[in-house]
Each structure stands twice: as structure tokens, then as C-alpha cells.
């Protein structure tokens, strides 16, 4: 089983225009992800083609964030959230 790719979000949650970085030398390929948000919270997720699915999680302040699906744009340094998709 392949390990999950870890990505670092630039904010406490995703929204259109938000970005996430991948560690140098890693590529955000399809499969399991661990998302590390800017406040220290984490969530599991999956990346398939141009769709990112993030499981529900709580921000460090305790705000619940529901599961969401996003259309993404892949970039050399990570990814950019393009639009929210229906659940």
C-alpha cells in the first residue's frame, strides 16, 4: 500500500482560489492525501484526476468543516482550488 501524499494548505480550510503546497520532490498524484491546514488541523482526502475530496474535520479553533469535493488545478508546486463541486 502506498503512503498518503502530504500537502500543506495555506489557510484553515479550502475555498476557490486557495492553494496547497507539496513537499519538494513530491508530486500530488492520484490517491490518498493528508492535508495539513495552516492552523495545525489535519484531514484525510483523496485526489482523483482533477477532483479533490476532503473528509470532515475540525479546525484548531473547533469549527466543524463538512466533507467537501473540489475541482482543482495542478501546479508545479502543488494545487489550486478552482471550484467547489456538489457533494
PDB file of C-alpha atoms in Angstrom:
ATOM      1  CA  UNK A   1       0.000   0.000   0.000  1.00  0.00           C
ATOM      2  CA  UNK A   2       1.364   3.397  -0.967  1.00  0.00           C
ATOM      3  CA  UNK A   3       1.724   6.089   1.695  1.00  0.00           C
ATOM      4  CA  UNK A   4      -0.543   9.112   1.517  1.00  0.00           C
ATOM      5  CA  UNK A   5       0.896  12.262  -0.033  1.00  0.00           C
ATOM      6  CA  UNK A   6       1.055  15.120   2.448  1.00  0.00           C
ATOM      7  CA  UNK A   7       0.053  18.582   1.306  1.00  0.00           C
ATOM      8  CA  UNK A   8       0.131  21.895   3.187  1.00  0.00           C
ATOM      9  CA  UNK A   9      -2.850  24.222   2.780  1.00  0.00           C
ATOM     10  CA  UNK A  10      -2.276  27.966   3.027  1.00  0.00           C
ATOM     11  CA  UNK A  11      -5.405  28.503   5.144  1.00  0.00           C
ATOM     12  CA  UNK A  12      -7.585  26.764   7.767  1.00  0.00           C
ATOM     13  CA  UNK A  13      -9.952  25.497   5.050  1.00  0.00           C
ATOM     14  CA  UNK A  14     -10.277  25.312   1.280  1.00  0.00           C
ATOM     15  CA  UNK A  15     -12.231  27.751  -0.898  1.00  0.00           C
ATOM     16  CA  UNK A  16     -11.993  28.723  -4.583  1.00  0.00           C
ATOM     17  CA  UNK A  17      -8.578  30.299  -5.111  1.00  0.00           C
ATOM     18  CA  UNK A  18      -6.954  28.601  -2.108  1.00  0.00           C
ATOM     19  CA  UNK A  19      -3.670  26.812  -2.685  1.00  0.00           C
ATOM     20  CA  UNK A  20      -1.805  23.893  -1.172  1.00  0.00           C
ATOM     21  CA  UNK A  21       1.873  23.035  -1.457  1.00  0.00           C
ATOM     22  CA  UNK A  22       3.563  19.674  -1.686  1.00  0.00           C
ATOM     23  CA  UNK A  23       6.980  18.934  -0.208  1.00  0.00           C
ATOM     24  CA  UNK A  24       9.934  19.365  -2.589  1.00  0.00           C
ATOM     25  CA  UNK A  25      10.406  16.261  -4.715  1.00  0.00           C
ATOM     26  CA  UNK A  26       6.840  15.032  -4.182  1.00  0.00           C
ATOM     27  CA  UNK A  27       4.066  15.278  -6.750  1.00  0.00           C
ATOM     28  CA  UNK A  28       0.369  15.412  -5.919  1.00  0.00           C
ATOM     29  CA  UNK A  29      -0.516  12.215  -7.756  1.00  0.00           C
ATOM     30  CA  UNK A  30      -3.872  10.460  -7.625  1.00  0.00           C
ATOM     31  CA  UNK A  31      -4.578   8.610  -4.395  1.00  0.00           C
ATOM     32  CA  UNK A  32      -4.722   9.188  -0.668  1.00  0.00           C
ATOM     33  CA  UNK A  33      -3.756  12.543   0.837  1.00  0.00           C
ATOM     34  CA  UNK A  34      -3.212  14.017   4.260  1.00  0.00           C
ATOM     35  CA  UNK A  35      -4.000  17.737   4.271  1.00  0.00           C
ATOM     36  CA  UNK A  36      -2.199  19.860   6.864  1.00  0.00           C
ATOM     37  CA  UNK A  37      -4.055  23.135   7.300  1.00  0.00           C
ATOM     38  CA  UNK A  38      -2.414  26.408   8.368  1.00  0.00           C
ATOM     39  CA  UNK A  39      -3.808  26.242  11.916  1.00  0.00           C
ATOM     40  CA  UNK A  40      -2.342  22.782  12.585  1.00  0.00           C
ATOM     41  CA  UNK A  41      -5.504  20.774  11.909  1.00  0.00           C
ATOM     42  CA  UNK A  42      -5.379  17.826   9.522  1.00  0.00           C
ATOM     43  CA  UNK A  43      -7.832  15.970   7.326  1.00  0.00           C
ATOM     44  CA  UNK A  44      -7.670  12.932   5.120  1.00  0.00           C
ATOM     45  CA  UNK A  45      -8.555  13.169   1.478  1.00  0.00           C
ATOM     46  CA  UNK A  46      -8.231  11.689  -1.972  1.00  0.00           C
ATOM     47  CA  UNK A  47      -7.155  13.092  -5.287  1.00  0.00           C
ATOM     48  CA  UNK A  48      -8.551  11.581  -8.491  1.00  0.00           C
ATOM     49  CA  UNK A  49      -7.926  13.307 -11.812  1.00  0.00           C
ATOM     50  CA  UNK A  50      -8.913  16.944 -11.194  1.00  0.00           C
ATOM     51  CA  UNK A  51     -11.119  16.241  -8.143  1.00  0.00           C
ATOM     52  CA  UNK A  52     -10.024  16.623  -4.519  1.00  0.00           C
ATOM     53  CA  UNK A  53     -12.258  15.110  -1.830  1.00  0.00           C
ATOM     54  CA  UNK A  54     -11.596  16.146   1.774  1.00  0.00           C
ATOM     55  CA  UNK A  55     -13.122  14.277   4.734  1.00  0.00           C
ATOM     56  CA  UNK A  56     -14.844  16.218   7.542  1.00  0.00           C
ATOM     57  CA  UNK A  57     -12.538  17.727  10.173  1.00  0.00           C
ATOM     58  CA  UNK A  58     -12.395  20.409  12.867  1.00  0.00           C
ATOM     59  CA  UNK A  59     -10.224  23.480  12.722  1.00  0.00           C
ATOM     60  CA  UNK A  60      -7.891  24.049  15.654  1.00  0.00           C
ATOM     61  CA  UNK A  61     -10.467  26.568  16.999  1.00  0.00           C
ATOM     62  CA  UNK A  62     -13.100  23.813  16.988  1.00  0.00           C
ATOM     63  CA  UNK A  63     -15.098  24.854  13.915  1.00  0.00           C
ATOM     64  CA  UNK A  64     -16.520  21.782  12.168  1.00  0.00           C
ATOM     65  CA  UNK A  65     -15.830  21.633   8.442  1.00  0.00           C
ATOM     66  CA  UNK A  66     -18.040  19.260   6.451  1.00  0.00           C
ATOM     67  CA  UNK A  67     -16.727  16.885   3.813  1.00  0.00           C
ATOM     68  CA  UNK A  68     -16.279  18.685   0.510  1.00  0.00           C
ATOM     69  CA  UNK A  69     -15.356  17.990  -3.107  1.00  0.00           C
ATOM     70  CA  UNK A  70     -13.310  20.445  -5.145  1.00  0.00           C
ATOM     71  CA  UNK A  71     -12.225  20.829  -8.753  1.00  0.00           C
ATOM     72  CA  UNK A  72      -8.521  21.566  -8.676  1.00  0.00           C
ATOM     73  CA  UNK A  73      -5.801  22.822 -10.982  1.00  0.00           C
ATOM     74  CA  UNK A  74      -2.486  21.047 -10.625  1.00  0.00           C
ATOM     75  CA  UNK A  75       0.580  23.270 -10.401  1.00  0.00           C
ATOM     76  CA  UNK A  76       4.280  22.542 -10.251  1.00  0.00           C
ATOM     77  CA  UNK A  77       4.377  23.378  -6.521  1.00  0.00           C
ATOM     78  CA  UNK A  78       1.032  21.839  -5.534  1.00  0.00           C
ATOM     79  CA  UNK A  79      -2.545  22.587  -6.399  1.00  0.00           C
ATOM     80  CA  UNK A  80      -5.094  25.412  -6.559  1.00  0.00           C
ATOM     81  CA  UNK A  81      -8.782  25.074  -5.700  1.00  0.00           C
ATOM     82  CA  UNK A  82     -10.741  26.061  -8.823  1.00  0.00           C
ATOM     83  CA  UNK A  83     -14.346  25.450  -7.731  1.00  0.00           C
ATOM     84  CA  UNK A  84     -16.498  23.621  -5.209  1.00  0.00           C
ATOM     85  CA  UNK A  85     -18.269  20.552  -6.581  1.00  0.00           C
ATOM     86  CA  UNK A  86     -21.614  19.105  -5.452  1.00  0.00           C
ATOM     87  CA  UNK A  87     -21.343  16.540  -2.654  1.00  0.00           C
TER      88      UNK A  87
END
